[in-house]
PDB file of C-alpha atoms in Angstrom:
ATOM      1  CA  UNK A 228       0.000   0.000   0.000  1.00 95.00           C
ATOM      2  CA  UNK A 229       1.460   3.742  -1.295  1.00 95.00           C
ATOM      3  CA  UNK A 230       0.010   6.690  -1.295  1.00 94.00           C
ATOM      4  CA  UNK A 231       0.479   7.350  -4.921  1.00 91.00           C
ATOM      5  CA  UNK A 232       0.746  11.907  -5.073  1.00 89.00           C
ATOM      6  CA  UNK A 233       3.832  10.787  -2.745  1.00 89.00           C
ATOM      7  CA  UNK A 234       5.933   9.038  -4.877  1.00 92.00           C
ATOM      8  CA  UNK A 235       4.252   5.848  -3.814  1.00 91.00           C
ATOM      9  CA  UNK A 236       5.685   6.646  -0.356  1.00 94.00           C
ATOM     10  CA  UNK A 237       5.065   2.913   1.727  1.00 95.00           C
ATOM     11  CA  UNK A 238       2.276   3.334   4.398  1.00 95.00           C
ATOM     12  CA  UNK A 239       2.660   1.177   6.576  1.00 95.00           C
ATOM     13  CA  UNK A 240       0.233   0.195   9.947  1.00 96.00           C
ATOM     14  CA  UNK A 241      -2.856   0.735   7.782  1.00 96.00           C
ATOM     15  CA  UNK A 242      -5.723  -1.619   7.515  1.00 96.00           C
ATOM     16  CA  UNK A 243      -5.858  -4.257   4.337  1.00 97.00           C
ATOM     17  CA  UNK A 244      -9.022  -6.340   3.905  1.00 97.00           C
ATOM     18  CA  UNK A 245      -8.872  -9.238   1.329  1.00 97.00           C
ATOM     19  CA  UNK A 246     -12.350 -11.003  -0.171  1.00 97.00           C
ATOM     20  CA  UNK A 247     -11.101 -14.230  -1.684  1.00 97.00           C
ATOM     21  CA  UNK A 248     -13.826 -14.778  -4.143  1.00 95.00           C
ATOM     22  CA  UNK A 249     -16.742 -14.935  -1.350  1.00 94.00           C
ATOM     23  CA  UNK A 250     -14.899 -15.513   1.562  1.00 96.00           C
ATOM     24  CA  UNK A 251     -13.520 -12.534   3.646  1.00 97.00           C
ATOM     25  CA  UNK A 252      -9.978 -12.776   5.337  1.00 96.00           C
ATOM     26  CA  UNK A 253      -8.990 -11.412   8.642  1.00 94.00           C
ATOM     27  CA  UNK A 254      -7.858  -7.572   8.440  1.00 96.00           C
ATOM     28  CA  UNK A 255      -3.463  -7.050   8.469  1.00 96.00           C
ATOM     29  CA  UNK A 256      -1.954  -4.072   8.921  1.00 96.00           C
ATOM     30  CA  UNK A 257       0.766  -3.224   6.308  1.00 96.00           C
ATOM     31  CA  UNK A 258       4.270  -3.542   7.386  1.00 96.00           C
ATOM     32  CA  UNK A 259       7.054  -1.016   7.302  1.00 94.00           C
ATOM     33  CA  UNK A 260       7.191  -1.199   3.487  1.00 95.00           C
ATOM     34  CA  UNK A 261       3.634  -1.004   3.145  1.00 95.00           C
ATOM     35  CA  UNK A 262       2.944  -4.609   2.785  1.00 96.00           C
ATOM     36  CA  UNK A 263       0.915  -7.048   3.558  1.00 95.00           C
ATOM     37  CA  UNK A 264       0.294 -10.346   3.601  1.00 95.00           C
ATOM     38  CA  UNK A 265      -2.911 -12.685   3.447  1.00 96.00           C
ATOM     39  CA  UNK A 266      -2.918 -16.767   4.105  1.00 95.00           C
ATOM     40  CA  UNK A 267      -6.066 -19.044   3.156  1.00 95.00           C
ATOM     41  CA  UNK A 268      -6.098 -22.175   2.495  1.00 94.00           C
ATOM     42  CA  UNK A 269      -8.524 -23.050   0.020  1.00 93.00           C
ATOM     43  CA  UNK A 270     -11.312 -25.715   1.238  1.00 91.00           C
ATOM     44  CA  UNK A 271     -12.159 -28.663  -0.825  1.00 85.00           C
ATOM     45  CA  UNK A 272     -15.931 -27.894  -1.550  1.00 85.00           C
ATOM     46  CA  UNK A 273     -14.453 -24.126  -3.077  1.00 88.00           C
ATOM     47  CA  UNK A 274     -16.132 -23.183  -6.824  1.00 87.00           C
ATOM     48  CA  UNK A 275     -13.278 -24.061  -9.291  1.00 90.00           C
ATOM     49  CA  UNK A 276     -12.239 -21.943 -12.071  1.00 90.00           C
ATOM     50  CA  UNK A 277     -11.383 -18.526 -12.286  1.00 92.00           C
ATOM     51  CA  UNK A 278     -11.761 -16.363  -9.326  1.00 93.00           C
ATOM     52  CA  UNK A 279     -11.507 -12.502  -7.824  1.00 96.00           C
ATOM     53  CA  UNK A 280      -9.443 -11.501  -5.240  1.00 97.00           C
ATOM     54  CA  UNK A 281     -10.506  -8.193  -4.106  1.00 97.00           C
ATOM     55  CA  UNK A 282      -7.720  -6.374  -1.450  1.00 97.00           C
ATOM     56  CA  UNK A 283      -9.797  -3.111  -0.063  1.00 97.00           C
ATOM     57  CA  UNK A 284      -8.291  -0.441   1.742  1.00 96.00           C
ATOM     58  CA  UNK A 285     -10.860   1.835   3.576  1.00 94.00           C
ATOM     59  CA  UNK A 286      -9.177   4.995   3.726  1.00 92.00           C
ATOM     60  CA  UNK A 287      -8.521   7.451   6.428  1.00 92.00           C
ATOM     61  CA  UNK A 288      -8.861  10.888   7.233  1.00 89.00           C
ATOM     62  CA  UNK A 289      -5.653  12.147   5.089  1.00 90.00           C
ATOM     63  CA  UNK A 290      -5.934   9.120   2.101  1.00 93.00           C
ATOM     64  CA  UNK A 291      -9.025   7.897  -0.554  1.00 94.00           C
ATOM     65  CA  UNK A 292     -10.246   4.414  -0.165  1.00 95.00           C
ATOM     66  CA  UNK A 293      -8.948   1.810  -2.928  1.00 95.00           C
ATOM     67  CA  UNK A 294      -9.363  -1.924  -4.215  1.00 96.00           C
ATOM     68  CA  UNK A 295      -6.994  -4.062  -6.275  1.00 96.00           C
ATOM     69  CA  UNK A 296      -8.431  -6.803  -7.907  1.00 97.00           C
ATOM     70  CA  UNK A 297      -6.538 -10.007  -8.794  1.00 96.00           C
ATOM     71  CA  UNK A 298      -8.657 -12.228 -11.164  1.00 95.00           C
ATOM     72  CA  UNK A 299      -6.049 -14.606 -12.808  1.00 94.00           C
ATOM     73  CA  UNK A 300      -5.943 -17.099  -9.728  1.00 94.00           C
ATOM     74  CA  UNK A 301      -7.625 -20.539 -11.377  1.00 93.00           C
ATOM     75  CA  UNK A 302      -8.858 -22.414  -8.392  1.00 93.00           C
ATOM     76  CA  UNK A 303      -8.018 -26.147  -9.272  1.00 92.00           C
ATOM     77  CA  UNK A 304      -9.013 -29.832  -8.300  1.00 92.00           C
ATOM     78  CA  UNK A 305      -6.850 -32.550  -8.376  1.00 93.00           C
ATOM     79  CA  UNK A 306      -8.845 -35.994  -9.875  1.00 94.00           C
ATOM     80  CA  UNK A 307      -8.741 -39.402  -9.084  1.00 95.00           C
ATOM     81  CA  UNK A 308     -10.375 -41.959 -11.666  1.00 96.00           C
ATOM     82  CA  UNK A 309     -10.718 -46.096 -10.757  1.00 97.00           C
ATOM     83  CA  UNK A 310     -11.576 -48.978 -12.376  1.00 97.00           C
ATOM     84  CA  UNK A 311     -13.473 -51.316 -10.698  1.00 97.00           C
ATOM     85  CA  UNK A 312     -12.253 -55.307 -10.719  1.00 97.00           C
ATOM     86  CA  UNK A 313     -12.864 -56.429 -14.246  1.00 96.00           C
ATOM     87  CA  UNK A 314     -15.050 -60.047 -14.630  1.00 95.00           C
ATOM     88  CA  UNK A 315     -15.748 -60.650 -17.749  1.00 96.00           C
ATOM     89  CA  UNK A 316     -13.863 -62.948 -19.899  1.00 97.00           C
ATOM     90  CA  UNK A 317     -14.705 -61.842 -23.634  1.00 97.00           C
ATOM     91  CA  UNK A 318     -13.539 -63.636 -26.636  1.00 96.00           C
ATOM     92  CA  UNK A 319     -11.979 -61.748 -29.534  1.00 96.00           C
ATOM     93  CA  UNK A 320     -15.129 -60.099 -31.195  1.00 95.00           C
ATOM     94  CA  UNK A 321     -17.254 -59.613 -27.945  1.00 93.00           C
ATOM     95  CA  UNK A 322     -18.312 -56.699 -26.097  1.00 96.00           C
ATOM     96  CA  UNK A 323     -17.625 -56.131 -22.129  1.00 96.00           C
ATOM     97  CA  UNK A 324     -17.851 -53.300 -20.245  1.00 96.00           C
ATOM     98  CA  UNK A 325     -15.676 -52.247 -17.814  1.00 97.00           C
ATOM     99  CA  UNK A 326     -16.679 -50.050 -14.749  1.00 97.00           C
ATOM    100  CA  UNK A 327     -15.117 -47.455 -12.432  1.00 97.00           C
ATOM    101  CA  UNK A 328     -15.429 -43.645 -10.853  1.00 96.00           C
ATOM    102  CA  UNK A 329     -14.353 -40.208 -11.729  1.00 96.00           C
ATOM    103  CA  UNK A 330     -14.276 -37.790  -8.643  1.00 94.00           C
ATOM    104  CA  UNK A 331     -12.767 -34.507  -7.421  1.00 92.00           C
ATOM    105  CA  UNK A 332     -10.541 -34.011  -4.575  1.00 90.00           C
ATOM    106  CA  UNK A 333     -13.902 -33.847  -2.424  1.00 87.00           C
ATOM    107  CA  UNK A 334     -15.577 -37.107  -3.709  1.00 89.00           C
ATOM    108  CA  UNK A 335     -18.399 -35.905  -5.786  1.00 89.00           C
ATOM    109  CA  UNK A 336     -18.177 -35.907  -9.236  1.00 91.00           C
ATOM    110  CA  UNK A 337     -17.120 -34.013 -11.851  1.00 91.00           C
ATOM    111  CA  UNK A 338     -18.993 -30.367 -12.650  1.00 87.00           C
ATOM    112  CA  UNK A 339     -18.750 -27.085 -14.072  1.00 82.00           C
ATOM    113  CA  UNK A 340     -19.267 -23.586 -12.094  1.00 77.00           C
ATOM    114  CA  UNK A 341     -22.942 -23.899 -12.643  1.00 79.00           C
ATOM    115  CA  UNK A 342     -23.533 -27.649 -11.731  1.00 80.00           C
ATOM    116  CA  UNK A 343     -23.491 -29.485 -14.405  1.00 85.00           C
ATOM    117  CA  UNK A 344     -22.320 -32.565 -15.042  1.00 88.00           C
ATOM    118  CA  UNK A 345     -19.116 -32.917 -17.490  1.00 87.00           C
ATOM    119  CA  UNK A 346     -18.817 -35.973 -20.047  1.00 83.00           C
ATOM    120  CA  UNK A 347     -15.351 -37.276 -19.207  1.00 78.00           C
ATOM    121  CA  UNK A 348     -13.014 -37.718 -21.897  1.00 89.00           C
ATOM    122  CA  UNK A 349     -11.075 -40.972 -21.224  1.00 95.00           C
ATOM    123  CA  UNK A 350      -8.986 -42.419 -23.289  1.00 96.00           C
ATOM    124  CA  UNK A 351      -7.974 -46.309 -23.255  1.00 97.00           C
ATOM    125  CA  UNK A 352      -5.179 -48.683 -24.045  1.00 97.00           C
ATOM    126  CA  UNK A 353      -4.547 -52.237 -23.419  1.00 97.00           C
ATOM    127  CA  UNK A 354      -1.131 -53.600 -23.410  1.00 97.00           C
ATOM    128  CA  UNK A 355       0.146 -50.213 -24.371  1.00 96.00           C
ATOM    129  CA  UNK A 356      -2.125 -50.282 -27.485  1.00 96.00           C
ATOM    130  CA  UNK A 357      -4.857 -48.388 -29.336  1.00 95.00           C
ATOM    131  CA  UNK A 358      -5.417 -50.453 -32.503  1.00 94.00           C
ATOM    132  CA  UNK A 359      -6.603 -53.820 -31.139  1.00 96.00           C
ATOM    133  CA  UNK A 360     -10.143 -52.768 -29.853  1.00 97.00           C
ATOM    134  CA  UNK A 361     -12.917 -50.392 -30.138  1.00 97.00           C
ATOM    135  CA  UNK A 362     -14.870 -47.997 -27.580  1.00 96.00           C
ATOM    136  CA  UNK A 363     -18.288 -48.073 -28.642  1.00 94.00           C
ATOM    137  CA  UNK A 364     -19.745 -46.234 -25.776  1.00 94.00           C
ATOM    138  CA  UNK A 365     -19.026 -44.479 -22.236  1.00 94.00           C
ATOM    139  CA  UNK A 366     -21.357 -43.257 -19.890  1.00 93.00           C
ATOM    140  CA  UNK A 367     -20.922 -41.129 -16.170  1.00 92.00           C
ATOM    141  CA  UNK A 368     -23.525 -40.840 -13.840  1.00 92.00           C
ATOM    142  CA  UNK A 369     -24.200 -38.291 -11.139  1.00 89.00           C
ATOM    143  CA  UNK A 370     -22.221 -39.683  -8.819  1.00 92.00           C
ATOM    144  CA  UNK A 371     -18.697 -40.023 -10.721  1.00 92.00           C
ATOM    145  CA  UNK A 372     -19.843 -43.839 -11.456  1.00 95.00           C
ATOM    146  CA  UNK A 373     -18.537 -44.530 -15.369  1.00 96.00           C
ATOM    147  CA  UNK A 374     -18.528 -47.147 -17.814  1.00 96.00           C
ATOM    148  CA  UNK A 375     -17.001 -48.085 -20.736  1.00 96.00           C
ATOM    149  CA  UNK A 376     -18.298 -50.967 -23.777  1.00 97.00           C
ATOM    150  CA  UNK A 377     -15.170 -52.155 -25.277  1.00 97.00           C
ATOM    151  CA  UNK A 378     -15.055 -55.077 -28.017  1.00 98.00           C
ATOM    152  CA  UNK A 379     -12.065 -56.991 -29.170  1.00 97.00           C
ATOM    153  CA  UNK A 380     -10.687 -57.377 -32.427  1.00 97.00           C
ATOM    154  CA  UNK A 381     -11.295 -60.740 -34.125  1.00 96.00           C
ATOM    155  CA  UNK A 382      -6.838 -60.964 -33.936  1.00 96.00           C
ATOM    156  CA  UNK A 383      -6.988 -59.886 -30.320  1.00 96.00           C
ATOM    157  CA  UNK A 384      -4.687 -62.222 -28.416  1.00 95.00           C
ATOM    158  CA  UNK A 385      -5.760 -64.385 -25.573  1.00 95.00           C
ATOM    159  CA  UNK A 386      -4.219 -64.545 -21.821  1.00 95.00           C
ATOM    160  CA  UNK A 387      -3.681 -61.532 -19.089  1.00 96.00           C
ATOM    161  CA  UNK A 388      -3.699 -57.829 -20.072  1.00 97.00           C
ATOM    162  CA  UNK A 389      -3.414 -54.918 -18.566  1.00 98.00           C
ATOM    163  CA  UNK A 390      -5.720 -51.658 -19.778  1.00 98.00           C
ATOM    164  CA  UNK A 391      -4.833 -48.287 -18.498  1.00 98.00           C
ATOM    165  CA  UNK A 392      -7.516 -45.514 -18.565  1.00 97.00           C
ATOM    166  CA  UNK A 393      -6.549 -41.789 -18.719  1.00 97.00           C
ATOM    167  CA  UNK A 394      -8.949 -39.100 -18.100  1.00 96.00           C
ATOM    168  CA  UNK A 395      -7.850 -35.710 -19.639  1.00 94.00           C
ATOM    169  CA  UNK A 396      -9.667 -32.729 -18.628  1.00 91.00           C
ATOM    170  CA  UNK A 397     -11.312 -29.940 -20.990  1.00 87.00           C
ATOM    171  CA  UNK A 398     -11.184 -27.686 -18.440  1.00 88.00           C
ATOM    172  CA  UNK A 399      -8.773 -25.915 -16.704  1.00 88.00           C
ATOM    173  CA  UNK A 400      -9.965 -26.672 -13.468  1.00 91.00           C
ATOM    174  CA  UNK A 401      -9.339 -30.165 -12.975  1.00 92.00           C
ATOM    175  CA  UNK A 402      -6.175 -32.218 -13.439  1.00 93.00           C
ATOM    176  CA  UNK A 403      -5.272 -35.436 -14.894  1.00 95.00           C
ATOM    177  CA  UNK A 404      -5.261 -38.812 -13.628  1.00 96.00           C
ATOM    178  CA  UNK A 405      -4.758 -42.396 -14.572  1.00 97.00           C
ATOM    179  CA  UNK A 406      -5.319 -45.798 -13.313  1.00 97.00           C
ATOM    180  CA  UNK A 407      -4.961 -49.482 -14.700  1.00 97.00           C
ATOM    181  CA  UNK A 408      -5.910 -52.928 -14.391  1.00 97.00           C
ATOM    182  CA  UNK A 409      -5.727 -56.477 -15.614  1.00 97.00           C
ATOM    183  CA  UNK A 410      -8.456 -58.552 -17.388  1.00 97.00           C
ATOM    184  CA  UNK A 411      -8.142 -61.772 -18.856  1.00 97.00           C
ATOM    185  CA  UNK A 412      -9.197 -63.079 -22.745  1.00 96.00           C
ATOM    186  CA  UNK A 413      -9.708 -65.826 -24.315  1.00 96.00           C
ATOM    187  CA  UNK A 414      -9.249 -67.166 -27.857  1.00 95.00           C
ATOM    188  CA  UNK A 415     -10.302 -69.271 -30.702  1.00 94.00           C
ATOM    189  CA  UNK A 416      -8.310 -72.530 -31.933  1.00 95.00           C
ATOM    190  CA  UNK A 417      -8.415 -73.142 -35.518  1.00 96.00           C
ATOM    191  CA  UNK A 418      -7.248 -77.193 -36.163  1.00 97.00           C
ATOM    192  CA  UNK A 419      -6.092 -77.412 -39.593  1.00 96.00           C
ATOM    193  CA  UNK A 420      -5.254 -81.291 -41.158  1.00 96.00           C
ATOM    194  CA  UNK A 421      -2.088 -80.346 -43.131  1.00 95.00           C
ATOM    195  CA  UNK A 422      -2.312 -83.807 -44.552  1.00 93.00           C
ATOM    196  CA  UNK A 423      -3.648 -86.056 -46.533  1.00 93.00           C
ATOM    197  CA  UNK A 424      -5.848 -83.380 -48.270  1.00 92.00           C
ATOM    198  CA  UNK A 425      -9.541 -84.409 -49.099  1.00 90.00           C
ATOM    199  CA  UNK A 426      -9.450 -87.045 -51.753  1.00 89.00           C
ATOM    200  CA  UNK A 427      -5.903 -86.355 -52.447  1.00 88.00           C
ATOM    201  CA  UNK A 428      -4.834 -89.134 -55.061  1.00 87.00           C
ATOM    202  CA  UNK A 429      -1.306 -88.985 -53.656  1.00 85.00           C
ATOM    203  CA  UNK A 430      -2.497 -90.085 -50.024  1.00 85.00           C
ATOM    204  CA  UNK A 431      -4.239 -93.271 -51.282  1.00 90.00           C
ATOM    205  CA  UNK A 432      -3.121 -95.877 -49.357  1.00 91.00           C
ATOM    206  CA  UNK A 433      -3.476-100.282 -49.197  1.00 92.00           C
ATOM    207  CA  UNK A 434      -5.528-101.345 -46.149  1.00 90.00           C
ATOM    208  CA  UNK A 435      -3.255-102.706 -43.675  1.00 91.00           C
ATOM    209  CA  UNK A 436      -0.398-100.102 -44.485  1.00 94.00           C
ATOM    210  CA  UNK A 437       0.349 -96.938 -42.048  1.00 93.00           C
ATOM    211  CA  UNK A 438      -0.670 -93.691 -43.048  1.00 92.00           C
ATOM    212  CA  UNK A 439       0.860 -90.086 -41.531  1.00 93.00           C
ATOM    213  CA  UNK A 440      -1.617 -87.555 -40.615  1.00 95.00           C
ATOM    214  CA  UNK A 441       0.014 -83.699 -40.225  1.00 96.00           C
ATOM    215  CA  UNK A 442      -2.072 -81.003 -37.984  1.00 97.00           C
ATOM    216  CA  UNK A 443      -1.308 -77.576 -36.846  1.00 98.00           C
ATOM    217  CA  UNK A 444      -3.443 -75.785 -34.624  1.00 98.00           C
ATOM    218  CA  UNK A 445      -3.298 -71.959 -33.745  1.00 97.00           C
ATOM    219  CA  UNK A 446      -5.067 -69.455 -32.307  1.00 95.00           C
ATOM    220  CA  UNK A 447      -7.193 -66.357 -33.260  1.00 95.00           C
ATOM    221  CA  UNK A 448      -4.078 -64.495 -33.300  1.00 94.00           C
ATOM    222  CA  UNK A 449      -2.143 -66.674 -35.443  1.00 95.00           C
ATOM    223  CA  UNK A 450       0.138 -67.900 -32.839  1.00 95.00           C
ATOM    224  CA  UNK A 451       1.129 -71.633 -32.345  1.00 96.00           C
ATOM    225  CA  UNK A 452      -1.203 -73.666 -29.141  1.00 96.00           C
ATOM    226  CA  UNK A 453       1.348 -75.633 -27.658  1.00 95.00           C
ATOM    227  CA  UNK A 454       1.644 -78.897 -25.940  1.00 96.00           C
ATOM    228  CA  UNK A 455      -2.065 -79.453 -26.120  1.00 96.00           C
ATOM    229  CA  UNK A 456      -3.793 -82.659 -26.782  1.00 97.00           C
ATOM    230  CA  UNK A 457      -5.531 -84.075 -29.451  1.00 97.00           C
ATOM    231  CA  UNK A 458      -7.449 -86.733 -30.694  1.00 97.00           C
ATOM    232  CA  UNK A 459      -7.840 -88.375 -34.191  1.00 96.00           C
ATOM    233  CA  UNK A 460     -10.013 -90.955 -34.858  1.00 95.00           C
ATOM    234  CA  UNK A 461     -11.207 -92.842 -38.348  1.00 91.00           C
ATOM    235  CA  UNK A 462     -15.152 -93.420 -38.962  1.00 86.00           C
ATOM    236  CA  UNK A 463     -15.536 -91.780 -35.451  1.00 88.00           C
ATOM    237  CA  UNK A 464     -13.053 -94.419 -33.727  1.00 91.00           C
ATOM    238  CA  UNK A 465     -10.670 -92.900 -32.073  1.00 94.00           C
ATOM    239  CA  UNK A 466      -7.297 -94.740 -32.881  1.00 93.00           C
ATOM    240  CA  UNK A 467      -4.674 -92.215 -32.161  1.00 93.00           C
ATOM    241  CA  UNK A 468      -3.779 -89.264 -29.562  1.00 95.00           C
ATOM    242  CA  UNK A 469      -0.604 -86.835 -29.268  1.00 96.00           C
ATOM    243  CA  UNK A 470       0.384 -83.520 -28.116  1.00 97.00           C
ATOM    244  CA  UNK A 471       1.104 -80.504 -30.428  1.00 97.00           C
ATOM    245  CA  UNK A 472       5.222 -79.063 -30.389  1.00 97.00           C
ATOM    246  CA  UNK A 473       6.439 -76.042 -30.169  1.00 96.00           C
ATOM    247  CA  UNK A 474       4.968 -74.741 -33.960  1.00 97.00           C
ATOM    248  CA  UNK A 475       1.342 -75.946 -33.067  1.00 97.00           C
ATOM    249  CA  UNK A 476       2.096 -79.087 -35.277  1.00 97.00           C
ATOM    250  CA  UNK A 477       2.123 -83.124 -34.809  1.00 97.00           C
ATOM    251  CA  UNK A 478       2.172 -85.818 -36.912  1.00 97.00           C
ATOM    252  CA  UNK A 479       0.474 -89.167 -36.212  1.00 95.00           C
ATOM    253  CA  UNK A 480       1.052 -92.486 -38.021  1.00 94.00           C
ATOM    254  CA  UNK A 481      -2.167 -94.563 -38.199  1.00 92.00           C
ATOM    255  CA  UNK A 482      -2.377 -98.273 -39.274  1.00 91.00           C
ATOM    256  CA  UNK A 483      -5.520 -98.990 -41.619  1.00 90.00           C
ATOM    257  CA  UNK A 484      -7.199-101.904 -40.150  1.00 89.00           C
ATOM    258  CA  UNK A 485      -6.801-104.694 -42.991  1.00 92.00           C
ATOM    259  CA  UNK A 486     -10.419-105.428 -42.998  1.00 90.00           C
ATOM    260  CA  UNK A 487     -11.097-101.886 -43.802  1.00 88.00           C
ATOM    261  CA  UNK A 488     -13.739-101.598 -46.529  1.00 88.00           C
ATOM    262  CA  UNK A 489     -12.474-100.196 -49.663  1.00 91.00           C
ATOM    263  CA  UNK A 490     -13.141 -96.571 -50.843  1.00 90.00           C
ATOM    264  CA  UNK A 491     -12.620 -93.208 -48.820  1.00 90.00           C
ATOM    265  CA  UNK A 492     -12.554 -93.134 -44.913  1.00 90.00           C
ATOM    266  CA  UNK A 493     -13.169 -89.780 -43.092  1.00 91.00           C
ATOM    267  CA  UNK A 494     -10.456 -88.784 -40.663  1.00 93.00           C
ATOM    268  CA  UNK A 495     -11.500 -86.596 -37.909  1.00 95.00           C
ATOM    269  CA  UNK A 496      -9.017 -84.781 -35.313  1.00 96.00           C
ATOM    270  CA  UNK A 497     -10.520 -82.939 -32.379  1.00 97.00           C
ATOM    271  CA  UNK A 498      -8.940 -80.780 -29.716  1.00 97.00           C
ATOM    272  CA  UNK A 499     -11.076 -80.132 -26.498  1.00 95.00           C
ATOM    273  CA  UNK A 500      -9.193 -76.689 -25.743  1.00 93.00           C
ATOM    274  CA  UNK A 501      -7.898 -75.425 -22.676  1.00 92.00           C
ATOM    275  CA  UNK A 502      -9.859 -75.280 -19.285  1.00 91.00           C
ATOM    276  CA  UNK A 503      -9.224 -71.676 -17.698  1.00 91.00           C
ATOM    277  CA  UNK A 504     -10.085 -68.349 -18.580  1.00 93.00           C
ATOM    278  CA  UNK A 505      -7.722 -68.338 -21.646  1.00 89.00           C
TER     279      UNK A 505
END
């Protein structure tokens, strides 16, 4: 405070009053320099956004009254967004939704000056990417509650991933935040027989001779299922199991009975898939 036709000569011991936005702060007297100084610390439950700070001096008998008002203070809340634990197991192609909250520093949820409610922007990625699945839809109650309908590319991969949720602000009012969690998927097999091909002249064989049977079988994603079981079996008889190797592949060598009628047999292989939430 300086009493301006003075050279801005410092008065000091005068009265200061400070409104900070609609709160009034205890009266200081100015200091030697004329200053002053004003603490508050700002409650949880304060309107965000832009605010006035209003510093009123009330005169005296030798000085004019004045106010100073400060309105580039931006009164911000920090965020905090969840995701709730995750039960669905979707295959590649499905939809799931996955739940959490989006709240203030004071628990409620998120709102402008005048109340209303704002639609969040949150942005997802699982495993780190953005490519393998869509957001169809996200919704956000009243109370910060949110949730999100995400489907799965057909390629998606099965087993554990983890899906991170950001939540970026429009406003300048409220900050960032972030939060993750793991889900698990599952996949599709496809069994493929390599060999003999359907009718395939080549693969004729005499009854009471071996013949070798080649299968691969991988997953929606194209990679190999390995060490998994199957079965193969001739006019619905099974005659032959094995395990897959490290490609997805196997090859089983099947004796043809020698009473075997003449003409085409139908080979079958099966694989039962894997018990568990991949």
């Amino acid at each position: 405070l300086v009493e301006f036709n003075d050279n801005n000569r410092p008065l000091s011991d005068f009265s200061v009053t400070v409104k900070f936005h609609d709160t009034w702060l205890s009266t200081n007297l100015t200091g030697e320099e004329g200053e002053v100084d004003f603490l508050f610390t700002v409650p949880n439950n304060h309107p965000l956004g832009l605010i006035n700070v209003s510093f009123f001096f009330n005169g005296s008998e030798t000085l004019h009254s004045t106010i100073k008002i400060i309105n580039t203070i931006t009164i911000r809340s920090s965020t905090s967004i969840e995701i709730y634990p995750i039960v669905a197991n979707p295959f590649p192609g499905d939809f799931f939704n996955i739940t959490g909250s989006l709240t203030s520093d004071n628990n409620t949820a998120l709102t402008n000056r005048q109340g209303t409610l704002l639609s969040p922007a949150l942005t997802f990625s699982i495993d780190g990417d953005f490519n393998t699945f869509i957001v169809s839809s996200i919704s956000i109650d009243s109370e910060g509650n949110w949730s999100a309908e995400i489907r799965l590319d057909l390629s998606f991969p099965r087993g554990v991933h983890n899906i991170d949720v950001v939540f970026t602000p429009g406003v300048s009012y409220y900050g960032e935040s972030t939060n993750n969690s793991i889900f698990d998927s599952r996949g599709y097999s496809l069994l493929s027989i390599l060999s003999p091909l359907d009718l395939d002249p080549d693969s004729r064989t005499i009854r009471g001779n071996s013949i070798s049977i080649n299968i691969s079988i991988i997953d929606n994603a194209g990679s190999a299922v390995i060490a998994v079981p199957y079965d193969v079996s001739i006019d619905d008889v099974i005659v032959e199991s094995g395990f897959t190797d490290s490609n997805g592949e196997s090859t089983s060598i099947i004796s043809i009975n020698p009473f075997t009628s003449p003409g085409p047999i139908i080979i079958t292989v099966s694989f039962d898939g894997i018990n568990g939430s991949t």
